[in-house]
Structures are given as C-alpha cells and as structure tokens.
Coordinates of C-alpha atoms in Angstrom, one line a residue:
Chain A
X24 CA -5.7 80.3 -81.7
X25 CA -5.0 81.9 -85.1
X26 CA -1.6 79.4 -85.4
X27 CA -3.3 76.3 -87.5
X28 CA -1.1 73.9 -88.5
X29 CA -2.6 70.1 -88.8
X30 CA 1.0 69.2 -86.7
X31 CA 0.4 71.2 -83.7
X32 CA -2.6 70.1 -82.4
X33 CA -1.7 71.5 -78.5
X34 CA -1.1 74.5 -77.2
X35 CA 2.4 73.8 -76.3
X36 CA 3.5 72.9 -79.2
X37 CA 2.1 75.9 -80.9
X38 CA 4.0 78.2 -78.0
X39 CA 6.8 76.3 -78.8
X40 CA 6.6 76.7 -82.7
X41 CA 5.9 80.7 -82.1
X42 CA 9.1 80.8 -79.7
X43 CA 11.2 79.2 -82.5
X44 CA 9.7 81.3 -85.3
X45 CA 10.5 84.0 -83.6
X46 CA 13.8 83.4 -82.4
X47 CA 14.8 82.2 -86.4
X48 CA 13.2 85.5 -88.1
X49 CA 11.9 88.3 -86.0
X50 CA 8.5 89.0 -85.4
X51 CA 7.4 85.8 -87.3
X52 CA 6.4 83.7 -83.9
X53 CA 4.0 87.3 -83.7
X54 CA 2.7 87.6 -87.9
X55 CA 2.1 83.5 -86.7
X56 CA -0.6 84.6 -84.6
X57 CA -2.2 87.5 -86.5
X58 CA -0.3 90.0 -84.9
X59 CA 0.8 91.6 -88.1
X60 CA 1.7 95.3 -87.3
X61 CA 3.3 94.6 -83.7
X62 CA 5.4 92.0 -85.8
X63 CA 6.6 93.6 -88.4
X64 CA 7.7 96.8 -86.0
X65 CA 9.4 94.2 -84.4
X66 CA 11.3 92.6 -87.7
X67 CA 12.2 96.3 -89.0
X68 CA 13.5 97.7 -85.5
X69 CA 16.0 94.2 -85.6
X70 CA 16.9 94.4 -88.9
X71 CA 17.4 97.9 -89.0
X72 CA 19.5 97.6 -85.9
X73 CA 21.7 94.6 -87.1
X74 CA 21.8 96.5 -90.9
X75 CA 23.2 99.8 -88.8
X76 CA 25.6 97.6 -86.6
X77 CA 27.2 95.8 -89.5
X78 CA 27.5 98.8 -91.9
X79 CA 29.0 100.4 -88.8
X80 CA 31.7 97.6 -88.2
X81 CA 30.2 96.0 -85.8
X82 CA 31.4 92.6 -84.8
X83 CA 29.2 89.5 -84.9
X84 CA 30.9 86.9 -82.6
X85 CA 31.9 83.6 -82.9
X86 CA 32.1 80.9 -79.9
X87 CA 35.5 81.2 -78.6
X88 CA 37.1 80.4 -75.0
X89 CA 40.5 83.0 -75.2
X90 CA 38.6 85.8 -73.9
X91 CA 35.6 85.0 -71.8
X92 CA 33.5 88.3 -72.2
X93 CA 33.1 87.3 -75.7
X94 CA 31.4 84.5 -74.6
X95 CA 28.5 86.9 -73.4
X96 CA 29.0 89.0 -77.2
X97 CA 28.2 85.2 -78.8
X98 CA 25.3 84.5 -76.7
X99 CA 23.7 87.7 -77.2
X100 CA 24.5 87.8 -80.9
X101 CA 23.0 84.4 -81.4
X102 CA 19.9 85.8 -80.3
X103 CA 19.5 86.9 -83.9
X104 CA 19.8 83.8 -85.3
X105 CA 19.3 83.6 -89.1
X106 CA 21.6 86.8 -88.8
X107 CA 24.4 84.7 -86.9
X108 CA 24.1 81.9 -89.0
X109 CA 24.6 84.0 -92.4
X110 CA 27.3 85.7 -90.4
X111 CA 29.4 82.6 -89.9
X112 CA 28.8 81.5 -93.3
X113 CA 29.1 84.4 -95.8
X114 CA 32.1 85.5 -93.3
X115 CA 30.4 89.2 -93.1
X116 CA 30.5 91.0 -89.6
X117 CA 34.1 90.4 -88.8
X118 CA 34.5 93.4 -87.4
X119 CA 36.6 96.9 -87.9
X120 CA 38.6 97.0 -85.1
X121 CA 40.4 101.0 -86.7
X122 CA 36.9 102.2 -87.2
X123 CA 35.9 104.5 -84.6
X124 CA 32.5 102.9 -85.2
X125 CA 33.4 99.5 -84.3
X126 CA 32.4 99.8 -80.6
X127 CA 28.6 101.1 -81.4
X128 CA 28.3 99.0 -84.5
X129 CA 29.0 95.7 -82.0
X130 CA 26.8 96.8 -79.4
X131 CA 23.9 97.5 -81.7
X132 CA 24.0 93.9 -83.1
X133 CA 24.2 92.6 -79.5
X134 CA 21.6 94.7 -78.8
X135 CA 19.3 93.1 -81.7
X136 CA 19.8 89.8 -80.5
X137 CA 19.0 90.4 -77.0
X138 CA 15.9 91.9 -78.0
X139 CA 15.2 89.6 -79.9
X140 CA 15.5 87.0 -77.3
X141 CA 12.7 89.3 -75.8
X142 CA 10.7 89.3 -78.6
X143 CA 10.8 85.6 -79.7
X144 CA 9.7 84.6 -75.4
X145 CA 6.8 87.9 -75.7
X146 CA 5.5 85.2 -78.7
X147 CA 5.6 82.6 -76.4
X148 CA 3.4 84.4 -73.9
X149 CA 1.4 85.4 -76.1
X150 CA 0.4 81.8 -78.0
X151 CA 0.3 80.1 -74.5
X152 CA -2.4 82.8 -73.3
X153 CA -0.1 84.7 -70.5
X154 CA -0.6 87.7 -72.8
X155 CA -2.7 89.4 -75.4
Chain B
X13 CA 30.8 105.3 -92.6
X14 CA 27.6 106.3 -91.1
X15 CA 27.1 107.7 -87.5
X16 CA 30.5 109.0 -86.6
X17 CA 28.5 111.1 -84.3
X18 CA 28.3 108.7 -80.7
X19 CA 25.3 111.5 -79.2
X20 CA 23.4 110.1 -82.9
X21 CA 24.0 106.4 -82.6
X22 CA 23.0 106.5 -78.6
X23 CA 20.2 107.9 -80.2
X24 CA 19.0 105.7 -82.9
X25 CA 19.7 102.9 -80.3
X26 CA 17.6 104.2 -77.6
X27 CA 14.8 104.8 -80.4
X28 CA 14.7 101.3 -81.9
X29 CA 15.0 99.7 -77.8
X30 CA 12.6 102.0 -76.7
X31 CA 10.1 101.0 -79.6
X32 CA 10.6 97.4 -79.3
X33 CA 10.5 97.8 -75.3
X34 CA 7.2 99.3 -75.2
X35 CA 5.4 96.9 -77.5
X36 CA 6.4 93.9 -75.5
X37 CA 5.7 95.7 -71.7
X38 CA 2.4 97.6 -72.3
X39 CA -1.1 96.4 -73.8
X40 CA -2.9 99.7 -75.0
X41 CA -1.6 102.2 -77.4
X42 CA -1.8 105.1 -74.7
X43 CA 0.5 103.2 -72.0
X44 CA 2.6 102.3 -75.0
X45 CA 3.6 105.8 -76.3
X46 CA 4.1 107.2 -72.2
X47 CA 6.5 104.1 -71.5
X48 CA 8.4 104.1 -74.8
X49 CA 8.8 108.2 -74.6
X50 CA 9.4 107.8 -70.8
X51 CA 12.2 104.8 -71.7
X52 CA 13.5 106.8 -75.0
X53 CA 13.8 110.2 -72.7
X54 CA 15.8 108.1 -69.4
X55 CA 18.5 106.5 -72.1
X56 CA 19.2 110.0 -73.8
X57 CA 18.9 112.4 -70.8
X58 CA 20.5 109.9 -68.1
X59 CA 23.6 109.1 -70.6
X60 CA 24.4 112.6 -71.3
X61 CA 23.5 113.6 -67.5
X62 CA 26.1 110.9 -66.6
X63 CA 28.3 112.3 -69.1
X64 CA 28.6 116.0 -68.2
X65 CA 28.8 114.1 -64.6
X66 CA 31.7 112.1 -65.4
X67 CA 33.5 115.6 -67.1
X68 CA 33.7 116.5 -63.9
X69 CA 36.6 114.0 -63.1
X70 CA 38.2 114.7 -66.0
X71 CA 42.0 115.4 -66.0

C-alpha cells in the first residue's frame, strides 16, 4: 500500500482516509496512492468543469426545503466539497438566473460533484484492493 | 460570457464526463480510449439525434 501514514495502520482506515481525500479535493484519495496522472486528470476535468459552470452562471446550491428538486441540485453539488464550502462562504455561485448560460453553467457544477462522488468511491476501491 | 453556444457546452461536458468516465470503468489504456470515444460519440450524436427528433413535434 503506497498510503503510509503512522495513524492508519489498517486497511480500512486507509480506504476510508482515500474516500475522504478524495471527496475534499479531487483526485487526492488517487495522488494518495501513487496514482499521480489518473489523479490529476481527475482534479483538472472537476475543476475545469466547476471553473466553466461558475463563470457560466451556474448555480451552486444551498440546503433549502421550498422547492424539493433543489434538494437533489445540493446533494449533487456537495459532491464537490471544498468547492461548496468556499461557495457558501465567499458567497460566489449564486447564480444568473437572465443569463442564458445559467441552465448549462448549473448543470456543469452538478455534474462535477456527482463525478466526483464517483471519483472519491473509485479511491476507495482502489485502496481496499477491489481495483487497480 | 463564455459558451453562448448550447451544441459547444453539450460538448465540453460530454468531453470532461467522458474523460473522467473512462478512467474510473476501464483498466488498460486501449479499453480506455474505445469506451471514453464510444461514451463521448453516444452523448453528442444521441442528443442532437434526439434533437432533430424532437423538431419534428415542433409547432
């Protein structure tokens, strides 16, 4: 295992770690483990996806119960995480409703966080052994 | 304001998906370009196949 860190002595805990890493910055749980190029592909296709989104208009989405299909925007946006978090803090990626971009900007950032729920789990399998 | 175009943007999108997709499904580097150009070539072609489709219900 190429993850070696004195405080994850099992196997689990490593997976775990590599899940987490990748969920927080993408393709980190995968440069964790040695797998350098796949992982940086990874953290430019996200970054470049959520960069396009936002510069678009898109729409990163907070937690809110008045209309439930935003529910699904949140969950898939918080797939990016560090991106959500700065989101909510800075107060970027409110959203340009009278751009005609506003649609395609939301959906690319919803699509970066989904993927990158993908991405962050592939690191999983990978540090548990499912996967190469 | 960049991609005013919606054919460009469904492209980028399908690019990026297509790239991430076929590094987490396939092993090799062979399977990897076949699936990612198979998945890139479905989005692209099947949207704008569904699109002329759906011009012919237009009003």
């Amino acid at each position: 295992m190429a993850v070696s860190f004195i405080f994850l002595n099992s196997k689990a805990m490593k997976a775990y770690f590599c899940l987490l890493a990748g969920w927080l910055v993408p393709g980190l749980g995968h440069i964790l483990q040695k797998k350098i190029w796949r992982g940086a592909v990874f953290f430019v296709s996200i970054l470049a996806l959520t960069a396009i989104g936002l510069s678009m208009g898109g729409r990163v989405y907070p937690f809110q119960t008045e209309n439930p299909l935003t529910i699904l925007a949140f969950f898939a946006d918080l797939g990016n995480l560090v991106v959500y978090a700065l989101a909510r803090t800075l107060a970027f990626g409110q959203g340009s409703l009278e751009r005609v971009t506003f649609e395609f900007g939301t959906a690319y950032i919803a699509g970066a966080g989904l993927l990158n729920y993908l991405i962050a789990i592939d690191a999983y399998d990978i540090a548990k052994g499912k996967k190469r | 304001m960049i991609f005013q175009s919606h054919l460009l943007s469904m492209t980028v999108y399908a690019f990026f998906v297509s790239v991430v997709l076929s590094l987490i499904r396939r092993e090799d580097p062979k399977s990897r370009l076949k699936y990612g150009l198979s998945l890139f070539l479905i989005m692209v072609v099947g949207a704008l196949a569904f699109g002329w489709f759906m011009y012919l219900f237009a009003r």
